[in-house]
Coordinates of N, CA and C in Angstrom, one line a residue:
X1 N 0.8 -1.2 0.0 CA 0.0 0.0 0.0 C 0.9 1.2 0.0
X2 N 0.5 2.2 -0.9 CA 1.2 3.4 -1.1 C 0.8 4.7 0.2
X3 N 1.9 4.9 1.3 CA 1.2 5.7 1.8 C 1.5 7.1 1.6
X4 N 2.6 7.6 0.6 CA 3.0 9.0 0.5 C 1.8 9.6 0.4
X5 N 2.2 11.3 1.1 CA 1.2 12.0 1.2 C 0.7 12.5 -0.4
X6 N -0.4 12.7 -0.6 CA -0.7 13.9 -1.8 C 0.0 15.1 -1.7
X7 N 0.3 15.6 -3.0 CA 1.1 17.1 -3.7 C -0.6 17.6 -3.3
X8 N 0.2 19.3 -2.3 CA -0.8 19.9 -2.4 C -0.8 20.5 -3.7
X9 N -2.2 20.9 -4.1 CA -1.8 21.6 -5.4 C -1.5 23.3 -5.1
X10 N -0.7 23.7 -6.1 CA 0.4 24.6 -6.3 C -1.0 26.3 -5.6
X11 N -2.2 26.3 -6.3 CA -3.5 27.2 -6.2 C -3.2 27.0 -4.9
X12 N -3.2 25.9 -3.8 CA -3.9 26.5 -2.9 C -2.2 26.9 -1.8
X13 N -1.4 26.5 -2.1 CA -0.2 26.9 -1.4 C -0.1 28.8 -1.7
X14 N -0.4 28.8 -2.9 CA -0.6 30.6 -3.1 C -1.5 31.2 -2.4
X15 N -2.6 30.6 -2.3 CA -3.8 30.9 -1.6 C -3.3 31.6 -0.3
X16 N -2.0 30.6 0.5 CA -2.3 30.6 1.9 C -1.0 31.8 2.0
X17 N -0.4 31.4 1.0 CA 1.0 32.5 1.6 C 0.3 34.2 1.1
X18 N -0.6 34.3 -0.3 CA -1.3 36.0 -0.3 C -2.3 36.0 1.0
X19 N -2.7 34.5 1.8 CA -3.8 35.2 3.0 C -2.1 35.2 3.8
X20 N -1.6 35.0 4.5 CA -0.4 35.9 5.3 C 0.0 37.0 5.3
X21 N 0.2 37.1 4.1 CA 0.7 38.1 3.3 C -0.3 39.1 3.8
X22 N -1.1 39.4 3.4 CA -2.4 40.0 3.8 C -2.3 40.0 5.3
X23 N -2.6 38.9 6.1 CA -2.6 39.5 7.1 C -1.3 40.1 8.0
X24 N -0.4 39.9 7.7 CA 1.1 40.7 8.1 C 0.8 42.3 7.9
X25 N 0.2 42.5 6.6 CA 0.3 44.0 6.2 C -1.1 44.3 7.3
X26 N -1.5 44.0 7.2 CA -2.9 44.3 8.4 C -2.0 44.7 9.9
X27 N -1.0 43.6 10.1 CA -0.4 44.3 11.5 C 0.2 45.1 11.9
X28 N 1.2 45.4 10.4 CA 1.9 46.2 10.3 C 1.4 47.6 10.5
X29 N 0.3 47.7 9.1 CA -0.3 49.2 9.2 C -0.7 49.6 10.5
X30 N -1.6 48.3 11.2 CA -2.3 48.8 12.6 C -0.5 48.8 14.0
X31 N 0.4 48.7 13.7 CA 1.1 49.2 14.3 C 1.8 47.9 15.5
X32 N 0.9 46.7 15.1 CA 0.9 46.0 16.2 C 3.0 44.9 16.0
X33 N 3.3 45.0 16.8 CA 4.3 43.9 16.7 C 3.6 42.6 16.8
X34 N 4.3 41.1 16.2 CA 4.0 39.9 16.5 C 3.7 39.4 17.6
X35 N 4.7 40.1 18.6 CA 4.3 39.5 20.4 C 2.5 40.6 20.5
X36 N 2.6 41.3 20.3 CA 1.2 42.3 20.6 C 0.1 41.3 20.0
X37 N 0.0 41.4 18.8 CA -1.0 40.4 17.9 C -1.1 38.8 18.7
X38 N -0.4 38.4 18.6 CA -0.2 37.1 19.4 C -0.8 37.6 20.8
X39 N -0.4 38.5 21.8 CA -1.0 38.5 23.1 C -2.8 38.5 23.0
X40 N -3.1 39.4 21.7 CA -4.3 40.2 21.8 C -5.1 38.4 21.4
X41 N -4.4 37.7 20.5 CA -5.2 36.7 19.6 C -5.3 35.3 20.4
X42 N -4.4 35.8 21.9 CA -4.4 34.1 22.4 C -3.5 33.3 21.7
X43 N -2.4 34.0 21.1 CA -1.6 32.9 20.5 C -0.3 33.1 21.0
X44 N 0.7 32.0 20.2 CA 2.1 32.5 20.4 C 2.6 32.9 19.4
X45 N 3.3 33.4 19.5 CA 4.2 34.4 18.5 C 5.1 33.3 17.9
X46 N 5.5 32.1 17.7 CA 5.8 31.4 16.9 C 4.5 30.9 15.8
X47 N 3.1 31.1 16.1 CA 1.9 30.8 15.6 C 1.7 32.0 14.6
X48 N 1.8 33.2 15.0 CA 1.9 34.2 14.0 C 2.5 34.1 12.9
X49 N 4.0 34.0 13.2 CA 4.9 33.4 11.9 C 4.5 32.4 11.7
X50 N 3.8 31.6 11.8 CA 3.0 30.3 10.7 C 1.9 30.9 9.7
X51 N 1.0 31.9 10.8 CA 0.0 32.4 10.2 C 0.6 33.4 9.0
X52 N 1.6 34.5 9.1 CA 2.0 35.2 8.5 C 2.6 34.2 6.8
X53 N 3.4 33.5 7.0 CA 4.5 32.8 6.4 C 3.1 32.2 5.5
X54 N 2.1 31.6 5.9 CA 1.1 31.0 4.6 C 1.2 29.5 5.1
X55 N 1.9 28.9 6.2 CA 2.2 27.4 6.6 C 0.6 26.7 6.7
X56 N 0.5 25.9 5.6 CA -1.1 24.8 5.4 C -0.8 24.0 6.7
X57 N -0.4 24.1 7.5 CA 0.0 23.1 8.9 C -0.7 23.8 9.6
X58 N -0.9 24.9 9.7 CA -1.3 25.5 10.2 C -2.5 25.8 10.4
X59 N -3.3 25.7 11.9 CA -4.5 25.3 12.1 C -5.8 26.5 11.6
X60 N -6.8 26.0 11.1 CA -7.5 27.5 10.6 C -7.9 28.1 11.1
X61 N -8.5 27.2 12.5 CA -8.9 28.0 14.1 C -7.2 29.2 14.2
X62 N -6.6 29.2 14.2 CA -5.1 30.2 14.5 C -5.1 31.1 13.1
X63 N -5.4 31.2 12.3 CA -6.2 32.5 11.0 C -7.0 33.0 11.7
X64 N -7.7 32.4 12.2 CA -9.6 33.2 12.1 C -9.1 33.8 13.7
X65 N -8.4 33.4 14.9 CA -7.9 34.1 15.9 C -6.9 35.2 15.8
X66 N -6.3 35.4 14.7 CA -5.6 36.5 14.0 C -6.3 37.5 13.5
X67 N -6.9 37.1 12.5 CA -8.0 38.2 11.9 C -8.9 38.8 12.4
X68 N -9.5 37.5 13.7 CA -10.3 38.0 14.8 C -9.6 39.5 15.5
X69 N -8.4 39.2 16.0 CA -7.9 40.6 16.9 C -7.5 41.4 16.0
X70 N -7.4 41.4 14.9 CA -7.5 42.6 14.1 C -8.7 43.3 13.7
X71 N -9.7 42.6 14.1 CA -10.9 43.1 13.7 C -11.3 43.0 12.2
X72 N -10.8 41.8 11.5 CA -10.8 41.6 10.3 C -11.5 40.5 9.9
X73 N -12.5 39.8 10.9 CA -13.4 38.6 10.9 C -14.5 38.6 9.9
X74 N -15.1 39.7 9.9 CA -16.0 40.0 9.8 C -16.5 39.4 8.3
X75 N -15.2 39.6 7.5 CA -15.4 39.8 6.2 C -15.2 38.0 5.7
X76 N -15.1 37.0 6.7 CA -15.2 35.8 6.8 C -16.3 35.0 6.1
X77 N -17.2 35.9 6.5 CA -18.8 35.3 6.3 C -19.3 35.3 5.0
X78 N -18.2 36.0 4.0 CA -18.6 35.9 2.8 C -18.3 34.8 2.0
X79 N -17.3 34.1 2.9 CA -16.5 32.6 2.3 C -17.2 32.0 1.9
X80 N -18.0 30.9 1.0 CA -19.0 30.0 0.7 C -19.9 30.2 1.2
X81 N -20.5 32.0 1.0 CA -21.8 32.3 1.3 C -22.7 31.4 0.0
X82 N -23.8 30.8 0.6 CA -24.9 29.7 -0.3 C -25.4 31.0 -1.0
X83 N -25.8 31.8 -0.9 CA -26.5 33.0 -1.4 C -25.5 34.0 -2.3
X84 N -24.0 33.5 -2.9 CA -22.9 34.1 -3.5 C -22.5 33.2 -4.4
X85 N -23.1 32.0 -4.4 CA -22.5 30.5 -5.0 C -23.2 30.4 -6.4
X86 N -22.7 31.1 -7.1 CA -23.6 31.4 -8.7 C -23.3 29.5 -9.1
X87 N -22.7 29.3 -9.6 CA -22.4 27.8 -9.6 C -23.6 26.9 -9.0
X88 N -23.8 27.1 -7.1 CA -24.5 26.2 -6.8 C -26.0 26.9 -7.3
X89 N -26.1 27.9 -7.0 CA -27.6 28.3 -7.3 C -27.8 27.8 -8.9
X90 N -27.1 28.3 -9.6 CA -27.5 27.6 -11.2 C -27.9 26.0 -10.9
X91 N -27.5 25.4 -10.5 CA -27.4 24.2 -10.4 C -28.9 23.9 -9.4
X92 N -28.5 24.7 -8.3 CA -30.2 24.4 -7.4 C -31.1 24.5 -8.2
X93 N -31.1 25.8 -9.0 CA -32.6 26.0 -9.6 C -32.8 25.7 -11.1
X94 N -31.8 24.6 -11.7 CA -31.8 24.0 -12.7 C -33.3 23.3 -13.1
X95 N -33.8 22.6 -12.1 CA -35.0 21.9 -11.6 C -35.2 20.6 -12.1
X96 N -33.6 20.2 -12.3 CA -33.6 18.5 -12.4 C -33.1 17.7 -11.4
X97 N -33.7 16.9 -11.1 CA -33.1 16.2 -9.7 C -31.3 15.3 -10.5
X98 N -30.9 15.5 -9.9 CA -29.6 14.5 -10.8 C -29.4 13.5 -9.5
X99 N -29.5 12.3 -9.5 CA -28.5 11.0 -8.9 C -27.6 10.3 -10.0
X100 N -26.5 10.2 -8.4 CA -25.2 9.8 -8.9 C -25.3 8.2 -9.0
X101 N -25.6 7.8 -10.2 CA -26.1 5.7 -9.8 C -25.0 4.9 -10.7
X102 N -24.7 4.2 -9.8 CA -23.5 3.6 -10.7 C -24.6 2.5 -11.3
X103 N -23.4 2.3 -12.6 CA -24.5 1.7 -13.7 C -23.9 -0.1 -13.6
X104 N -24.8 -0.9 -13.6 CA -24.5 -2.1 -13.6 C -25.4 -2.8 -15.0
X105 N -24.7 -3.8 -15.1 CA -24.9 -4.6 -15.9 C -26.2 -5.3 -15.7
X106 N -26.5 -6.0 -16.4 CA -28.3 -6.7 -15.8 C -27.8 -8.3 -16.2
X107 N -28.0 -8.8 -14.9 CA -27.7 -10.4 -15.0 C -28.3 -11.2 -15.6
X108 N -28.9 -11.5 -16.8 CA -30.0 -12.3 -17.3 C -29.7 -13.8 -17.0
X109 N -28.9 -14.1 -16.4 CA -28.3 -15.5 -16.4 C -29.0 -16.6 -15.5
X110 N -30.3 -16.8 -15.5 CA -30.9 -17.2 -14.6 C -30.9 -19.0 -14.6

């Protein structure tokens, strides 16, 4: 049995290092050092530099407690809003039921 891990793919390692990225400049501008941000977020300041750096090891409860003490949560709620999901809504109000049925053969072999 093969147990190597899966290649994350390349999209979402960018994903995480422009959300650091992002949040670093957020602490910066508000003036905060890493020990400050870390004090305010409940975290440690080696957690920052995970959060900052873009590290996928990194738990997402420790993001959302970063952005939290920045006062930068808020804008959270737009993530996989059902009501923003042009995709799913096309698909909801398509008005065909789709099942996924695997298809079998018919045994006539009686």
């Amino acid at each position: 049995m093969d147990r190597t891990k899966p290649q994350t793919p390349l999209g979402v390692t960018e994903l995480a290092a422009r959300l650091g990225a992002r949040i670093r400049t957020a602490r910066v501008r508000r003036r905060l050092r890493k020990e400050d941000l870390a004090l305010k977020a409940g975290l440690s300041r080696n957690a920052i530099d995970a959060v900052e750096a873009g590290k996928l090891t990194t738990g997402l409860g420790t993001y959302l407690q970063a952005l939290w003490a920045m006062g930068l949560a808020e804008g959270l709620d737009l993530i996989a809003d059902p009501g923003l999901d042009r995709d799913g809504l096309a698909l909801e109000l398509d008005g065909k039921t789709m099942r996924v049925r695997v298809g079998t053969k018919a045994d006539n072999d009686f």
